[in-house]
XYZ file of C-alpha atoms in Angstrom:
514
model
C -3.937 -24.570 19.328
C -3.116 -21.224 20.630
C -6.272 -19.542 19.430
C -8.311 -22.699 21.130
C -5.874 -22.154 24.295
C -6.882 -18.451 24.429
C -10.629 -19.396 24.289
C -10.511 -21.837 27.078
C -8.638 -19.099 29.194
C -11.310 -16.536 28.304
C -13.947 -18.732 29.652
C -12.285 -19.359 33.176
C -11.960 -15.940 33.513
C -16.338 -16.037 34.081
C -15.678 -18.886 36.440
C -14.465 -16.327 39.027
C -14.329 -12.412 39.468
C -13.468 -11.552 36.074
C -10.539 -9.240 36.144
C -10.910 -6.015 33.761
C -10.279 -6.557 30.003
C -8.547 -4.088 27.615
C -7.039 -4.059 23.804
C -4.593 -6.832 23.139
C -2.308 -3.433 22.288
C -2.802 -1.974 25.454
C -5.321 0.464 26.952
C -4.177 3.629 26.043
C -6.452 6.045 23.905
C -5.101 8.791 21.856
C -7.096 12.242 20.822
C -5.867 13.072 17.454
C -6.771 16.759 16.085
C -6.178 15.671 12.687
C -9.235 12.602 12.806
C -11.562 14.895 14.564
C -10.626 15.286 17.907
C -12.042 11.757 18.959
C -10.447 9.491 20.977
C -8.953 6.156 19.339
C -7.544 3.248 20.399
C -5.592 0.158 18.479
C -7.547 -3.334 17.966
C -6.986 -6.170 16.551
C -9.460 -8.594 14.997
C -9.649 -11.943 13.144
C -7.381 -14.352 12.707
C -4.422 -13.727 11.991
C -5.360 -10.236 13.790
C -5.795 -7.663 11.660
C -5.132 -4.074 12.723
C -7.519 -0.931 13.025
C -7.612 2.507 14.318
C -11.066 2.807 15.591
C -12.798 5.838 17.115
C -14.221 5.408 20.770
C -18.225 6.508 20.484
C -20.312 6.219 24.125
C -23.221 7.813 22.114
C -23.732 4.677 19.470
C -23.709 0.839 20.145
C -22.542 -0.762 17.075
C -18.797 -1.541 16.345
C -18.563 -1.340 12.642
C -15.174 -1.577 10.292
C -14.425 -0.425 6.592
C -14.908 -3.489 4.792
C -15.699 -5.012 0.862
C -15.777 -0.806 0.547
C -18.226 0.826 -1.683
C -17.701 4.232 -0.351
C -15.045 4.551 2.390
C -12.340 7.253 3.197
C -9.219 4.818 3.577
C -7.429 5.619 0.357
C -4.513 7.675 1.720
C -4.711 6.720 5.226
C -1.024 5.569 6.035
C 1.577 5.651 9.054
C 5.026 8.011 8.338
C 6.616 4.615 7.988
C 4.209 3.898 4.496
C 2.230 1.401 6.258
C -1.567 1.693 5.047
C -4.499 1.129 7.603
C -6.352 -1.559 5.621
C -10.311 -2.126 5.665
C -11.309 -5.700 7.378
C -11.239 -8.534 4.948
C -13.826 -11.590 5.962
C -11.098 -13.533 3.441
C -8.304 -12.989 5.107
C -9.719 -14.340 8.982
C -10.199 -18.048 9.369
C -12.851 -17.050 12.418
C -14.741 -14.498 10.465
C -18.540 -15.451 9.292
C -21.491 -13.652 8.178
C -24.327 -13.409 10.710
C -27.250 -15.062 9.298
C -31.067 -13.917 9.143
C -31.740 -15.856 12.209
C -29.517 -14.129 14.475
C -30.502 -12.389 17.739
C -28.870 -9.706 16.939
C -30.502 -9.370 13.197
C -33.371 -7.489 15.066
C -36.686 -7.680 13.353
C -36.138 -9.217 9.720
C -38.466 -9.224 6.819
C -37.877 -10.094 3.322
C -36.788 -6.389 2.279
C -34.114 -6.542 5.003
C -33.007 -9.983 5.239
C -31.710 -11.524 2.431
C -32.655 -15.319 2.107
C -30.548 -15.976 -0.947
C -27.516 -15.035 0.595
C -28.771 -15.755 4.041
C -26.889 -12.108 5.460
C -28.084 -9.940 7.829
C -28.028 -6.102 6.627
C -27.482 -2.995 8.866
C -27.983 1.038 8.601
C -26.922 3.242 11.178
C -27.867 7.231 11.001
C -26.042 9.817 13.088
C -26.784 13.141 14.131
C -24.112 14.448 12.115
C -25.484 15.670 8.580
C -25.850 13.273 6.277
C -23.534 10.442 7.929
C -24.406 6.886 8.305
C -22.845 3.633 8.043
C -24.079 0.828 6.375
C -23.301 -2.882 5.162
C -23.823 -6.294 6.414
C -23.246 -7.884 10.190
C -20.604 -10.289 10.484
C -18.569 -12.177 13.663
C -14.819 -12.128 14.089
C -12.532 -12.382 17.309
C -11.845 -9.371 19.161
C -8.318 -10.011 20.747
C -8.149 -8.779 24.030
C -6.066 -8.617 27.272
C -6.639 -8.390 30.998
C -6.103 -5.151 31.983
C -3.786 -6.543 35.243
C -0.227 -7.362 35.929
C -0.937 -10.989 34.415
C -1.531 -9.888 31.079
C -3.625 -12.871 29.879
C -5.121 -12.999 26.460
C -8.398 -13.306 25.935
C -10.611 -13.918 22.755
C -13.980 -12.670 22.421
C -16.318 -13.482 19.493
C -18.045 -10.351 18.892
C -20.736 -9.469 16.248
C -19.689 -6.058 14.282
C -20.582 -4.493 10.971
C -18.838 -4.660 7.685
C -18.870 -1.326 6.610
C -18.918 -1.191 2.658
C -20.826 2.507 2.621
C -19.876 5.221 4.916
C -21.138 8.991 4.405
C -20.742 12.404 5.755
C -17.944 13.405 8.314
C -16.860 9.366 7.913
C -15.927 10.793 4.113
C -14.182 14.443 6.063
C -11.856 12.446 8.304
C -13.737 11.093 11.366
C -13.650 7.771 12.197
C -11.974 6.778 8.703
C -10.523 3.208 10.140
C -13.805 2.446 12.169
C -16.049 3.292 14.926
C -16.153 1.352 18.286
C -19.351 1.706 19.551
C -19.946 1.330 23.484
C -23.556 2.093 23.902
C -26.105 0.173 26.361
C -27.441 -1.956 23.004
C -27.077 -5.791 22.946
C -24.688 -5.757 20.173
C -22.244 -2.870 21.912
C -18.620 -5.138 22.890
C -19.285 -4.236 26.336
C -22.565 -5.798 26.491
C -21.020 -8.808 24.808
C -18.258 -8.988 26.991
C -20.983 -9.073 30.044
C -23.385 -11.471 28.739
C -20.182 -13.973 28.151
C -19.244 -13.410 31.593
C -16.141 -12.155 30.430
C -16.230 -8.953 32.019
C -18.856 -7.155 34.722
C -20.779 -4.750 32.711
C -19.644 -1.727 32.924
C -16.440 -0.183 31.457
C -14.352 3.033 32.006
C -13.110 5.909 30.016
C -10.047 8.337 30.931
C -9.267 11.590 29.385
C -5.809 13.259 29.991
C -5.608 16.627 30.057
C -2.714 15.807 26.967
C -4.771 13.883 25.185
C -3.834 10.261 26.273
C -6.261 8.337 28.008
C -7.731 4.827 28.822
C -10.231 2.374 28.487
C -10.916 -0.547 30.832
C -13.867 -3.046 30.322
C -15.362 -4.514 33.346
C -13.829 -1.910 35.250
C -16.417 -0.525 37.938
C -14.540 2.256 39.631
C -13.547 2.686 43.336
C -15.040 3.438 46.426
C -13.873 6.959 45.902
C -15.318 8.090 43.027
C -18.819 10.182 42.675
C -22.199 8.874 41.267
C -25.164 9.764 39.793
C -27.908 7.408 38.263
C -28.666 6.858 34.468
C -32.327 8.134 33.682
C -33.562 5.067 31.617
C -37.211 6.361 31.145
C -36.027 6.514 27.137
C -36.940 4.721 23.940
C -33.278 4.571 23.082
C -31.119 3.909 26.601
C -27.941 6.030 26.475
C -25.871 7.404 29.235
C -28.564 10.152 30.072
C -27.824 11.886 33.290
C -29.645 14.645 35.277
C -28.612 17.880 36.780
C -30.137 19.574 39.820
C -28.026 22.545 39.900
C -25.589 24.764 38.249
C -22.900 27.631 39.771
C -21.002 29.493 37.944
C -18.509 31.257 40.438
C -20.330 33.120 42.976
C -23.862 32.215 41.088
C -25.846 29.262 41.989
C -28.805 28.380 40.296
C -31.717 25.946 40.638
C -31.955 24.001 37.111
C -33.468 20.641 36.367
C -31.847 19.575 33.033
C -30.279 15.812 31.561
C -27.677 15.659 29.136
C -25.585 12.622 27.557
C -22.193 11.959 28.073
C -20.739 10.941 25.254
C -16.953 10.326 24.019
C -18.256 10.790 20.413
C -19.085 14.318 20.706
C -16.315 16.795 20.400
C -18.539 19.820 22.036
C -20.783 20.393 24.954
C -24.105 21.257 23.193
C -26.490 22.579 25.761
C -30.139 24.021 25.111
C -32.361 26.485 27.459
C -32.442 27.595 29.945
C -29.465 25.835 30.576
C -27.664 27.595 28.519
C -28.458 31.112 28.624
C -28.121 30.461 32.914
C -24.638 29.694 32.317
C -23.684 31.936 29.617
C -25.512 34.547 31.079
C -24.049 34.216 34.550
C -19.977 33.557 33.132
C -20.511 36.565 30.998
C -21.266 38.667 34.050
C -18.497 37.510 36.130
C -15.506 38.365 33.702
C -13.677 41.492 33.171
C -12.682 41.325 29.423
C -14.852 43.069 26.720
C -16.894 40.508 24.965
C -16.720 39.839 21.172
C -19.521 40.339 18.642
C -20.834 37.047 17.322
C -17.965 35.602 14.654
C -19.780 33.658 12.550
C -16.135 31.432 12.183
C -16.737 30.458 15.669
C -19.439 28.124 17.046
C -19.150 29.869 20.385
C -21.429 32.960 21.314
C -19.747 34.190 24.349
C -15.858 34.952 23.406
C -13.561 37.746 25.041
C -10.857 39.563 24.093
C -7.141 39.445 25.678
C -4.839 42.264 25.327
C -1.941 41.992 23.443
C 0.350 42.287 26.868
C -2.118 40.478 29.312
C -0.357 37.388 30.801
C -3.263 36.033 32.728
C -7.512 36.318 33.215
C -9.877 34.839 35.468
C -12.723 33.151 34.458
C -15.849 31.945 36.999
C -15.376 28.221 37.626
C -18.331 25.903 36.374
C -19.967 23.078 38.741
C -22.815 20.810 38.043
C -24.646 19.425 40.639
C -26.102 15.844 39.603
C -28.970 13.912 40.887
C -28.146 12.656 44.284
C -26.288 15.739 45.280
C -22.315 14.929 43.475
C -20.948 18.045 42.289
C -19.310 17.760 38.871
C -16.571 20.552 38.719
C -15.805 21.367 34.696
C -12.061 21.453 34.759
C -12.235 23.954 31.883
C -14.795 25.519 30.567
C -13.178 27.660 27.767
C -11.541 27.302 24.737
C -8.511 30.448 23.739
C -9.012 31.330 20.256
C -6.275 33.107 18.005
C -7.289 35.384 15.118
C -5.186 37.052 12.444
C -6.753 39.280 9.626
C -6.162 42.400 7.469
C -6.712 44.187 10.902
C -3.691 42.367 12.867
C -3.805 39.695 15.120
C -5.525 39.210 18.229
C -6.217 36.304 20.805
C -9.870 35.876 22.780
C -10.919 33.495 25.233
C -14.709 31.617 24.552
C -17.031 29.573 27.234
C -16.822 26.430 25.046
C -20.562 25.423 25.048
C -22.536 25.505 22.069
C -26.573 26.201 21.735
C -28.280 23.378 20.950
C -31.851 23.241 19.823
C -32.344 19.710 20.504
C -30.429 17.355 23.008
C -28.374 18.108 25.588
C -24.724 16.516 25.006
C -21.604 16.542 27.442
C -18.444 16.309 24.950
C -15.413 15.325 25.286
C -13.125 17.912 24.446
C -14.012 21.781 23.657
C -12.725 22.451 19.794
C -12.904 21.635 16.348
C -10.283 20.817 13.871
C -8.997 21.632 10.269
C -6.375 19.906 8.727
C -4.343 20.991 5.839
C -5.608 20.581 2.319
C -7.495 22.444 -0.536
C -10.071 25.037 0.243
C -13.930 23.519 0.617
C -16.643 24.400 1.868
C -17.342 23.909 5.980
C -20.035 24.630 8.504
C -22.410 24.543 5.548
C -24.855 26.443 7.934
C -22.390 29.139 8.202
C -21.869 29.136 4.293
C -18.204 30.212 5.114
C -15.025 28.952 2.940
C -12.253 27.536 4.629
C -8.385 27.224 3.282
C -6.788 24.774 5.680
C -3.096 25.537 5.979
C -1.837 23.938 9.310
C -1.444 20.487 10.896
C -3.176 21.319 13.911
C -5.670 23.774 14.415
C -4.753 26.778 12.198
C -7.295 27.529 9.303
C -7.937 30.580 7.332
C -11.589 31.465 6.523
C -13.478 34.005 4.573
C -15.656 36.374 5.666
C -16.695 39.930 4.515
C -14.597 39.306 1.578
C -11.545 38.894 4.094
C -9.034 36.227 4.894
C -9.069 35.681 8.550
C -6.684 33.026 10.484
C -7.984 31.090 13.027
C -6.115 29.126 15.793
C -7.424 27.069 18.384
C -5.659 26.033 21.703
C -3.442 23.244 20.657
C -4.120 21.223 24.011
C -8.202 21.637 24.397
C -9.906 20.479 27.644
C -13.552 20.307 28.721
C -15.908 18.976 30.711
C -14.500 15.253 30.951
C -10.921 16.083 30.738
C -9.023 15.124 34.125
C -11.536 12.616 35.018
C -12.087 8.779 34.824
C -15.575 8.354 33.790
C -17.107 4.897 34.585
C -19.753 3.637 32.762
C -21.591 0.963 34.825
C -24.736 -0.733 33.291
C -24.836 -3.128 36.736
C -25.524 -0.525 38.984
C -26.902 1.834 36.308
C -24.822 5.035 37.509
C -22.313 7.497 35.772
C -19.128 7.320 37.998
C -16.440 9.982 37.844
C -12.896 10.616 39.638
C -10.336 13.006 39.329
C -7.244 11.776 37.021
C -4.521 12.278 35.115
C -4.934 9.062 33.480
C -0.885 8.491 33.987
C -0.704 7.639 37.994
C -1.751 3.882 39.065
C -4.296 3.271 41.598
C -6.419 -0.021 42.002
C -5.678 -0.925 38.942
C -2.081 -1.470 37.858
C -2.770 -0.259 34.364
C -5.396 2.134 34.812
C -4.382 5.288 36.602
C -6.097 7.248 38.759
C -5.743 10.446 40.667
C -8.277 11.468 43.367
C -8.821 15.118 43.939
C -6.489 17.102 46.160
C -9.789 18.846 47.733
C -13.556 18.748 47.110
C -13.680 22.665 47.458
C -13.663 24.445 44.346
C -13.060 28.340 44.524
C -15.062 30.433 42.393
C -12.503 31.840 39.797
C -9.324 30.358 38.434
C -6.644 32.303 36.923
C -5.264 31.225 33.713
C -2.443 32.178 31.828
C -2.501 31.964 28.101
C 0.092 30.055 25.938
C 2.593 32.303 24.854
C 2.545 31.668 21.053
C 2.884 33.180 17.588
C -0.234 33.030 15.584
C -0.216 30.418 12.975
C 2.682 28.691 14.586
C 2.317 24.551 15.120
C 2.125 24.607 19.035
C 0.312 20.951 19.039
C 1.984 18.053 20.248
C 2.572 15.155 18.294
C 0.828 12.348 19.063
C 0.429 8.934 17.710
C -1.671 6.110 18.119
C -0.134 3.248 20.026
C 2.284 1.039 17.630
C 1.189 -1.295 15.181
C 2.779 -4.524 15.825
C 5.978 -4.908 13.372
C 5.212 -1.426 12.265
C 7.401 1.694 12.328
C 6.673 5.262 13.642
C 2.644 5.166 13.535
C 2.645 8.803 13.147
C -0.280 9.731 10.677
C 0.083 11.751 7.530
C -2.540 14.391 6.844
C -5.362 12.996 4.225
C -7.795 15.397 4.154
C -9.268 19.242 4.587
C -12.383 19.418 6.492
C -13.702 21.250 9.311
C -15.054 18.581 11.477
C -17.680 19.214 14.191
C -17.964 15.343 15.360
C -21.396 14.931 16.408
C -21.913 10.998 16.692
C -24.543 10.669 19.574
C -27.664 9.077 19.338
C -27.101 6.908 16.296
C -30.136 5.001 14.864
C -29.953 1.893 13.828
C -32.092 0.804 11.093
C -33.276 -2.194 9.247
C -31.446 -5.440 11.053
C -29.707 -4.051 14.230
C -32.110 -4.020 16.975
C -31.132 -0.504 19.650
C -31.012 -2.671 22.718
């Protein structure tokens, strides 16, 4: 009866202007360094609800959970209280069902793809990260949500998602070990399903706070004060792709037309030429510190030494003029790096953009992460050996027969940090408004802060954090509490250098791309 009542209330929401929705555990999201610096949320699926800590990815469509595992990374992922984050099980849910071959979500079935004997619909999703995919069968079950307002009315939405039997690549190295929540434009994504069922407007927002805490709200169309730019829709695979018409770096302004994908599932920001060279060389011409030679242990090309006694430095501000004329101010275009080797210790900062040979992607963060464990080869294109000895951002790597210690700023900020980003698929626009993700405005549980001024000075003064190289300065971030669980800190369970690059997933076999 309780489940029936919640479903009824969900249908009633569709009759009027539906309030925003969020996960039953709350609208909080958390960025975990130990899990690839992606943003995660706690979701409940099934009857009774099974709990999962899933990575949020605007660059792909399918929501999948580890399930009936043949190759998954689940073993060893536990809360500090000892509660294991388990895979999904159809047998444990009274509302679960396998998706049949004749389902509209089964795409273009053929005898080799859909099993007539078992009437099950297989899927395979390939991601741009090397050798990374998820495969299994499509299933249906209930996703437990609540209105993202003061009423907190429970809403059950029946959704289609992947029972992920096989994961490869970065999914076995620490990223999204308990599932991936695709937020793309395809019909199978949860935002699309909620909109098609009339449960929420066809829009959602994600807020990226500077401390790693964020928010997610389905049906949120933003505010009248936000800036907007249209999506580029002339693509075979629709993504949150937008156009830039001008780049300003400090005092230098360059007319430059290029497009990029806003992707929460990609950590770095990747730009190809001419955008990469224009921004990098302009940035380089305006900083006073000495540029370092290329270090193969660092993915960034433009890095600058800071003296031992240097308490502050100035960097030019980076602004992107979007199609339509609105400005997107990059709040933190650099990352601070600490290195210790046989020659001593040094600190430097780097322009936090990686040169791309392919697509342009605006990532949500700016650094990669190494968890502690045993040495193994990482960044295979660099042929480096890493020994991971600390939990948050410290790593030793071997270069020219010399071990070096590499530490990253524990509070990474970059292109989406400090904004509520609105992915409005009704108006087909990307919206953004300055926010610290705590101060409420418009929605009782979605915090927004408007910018204090639209004017941006050409340079910003920065005071690097006082730190002993090798110390663990990262704040301890934990997922939202699991009902009935103890302290939910995650134990380190893998050693890897994770460059999370999930954008532009390719859905194969049964799952349609839109």
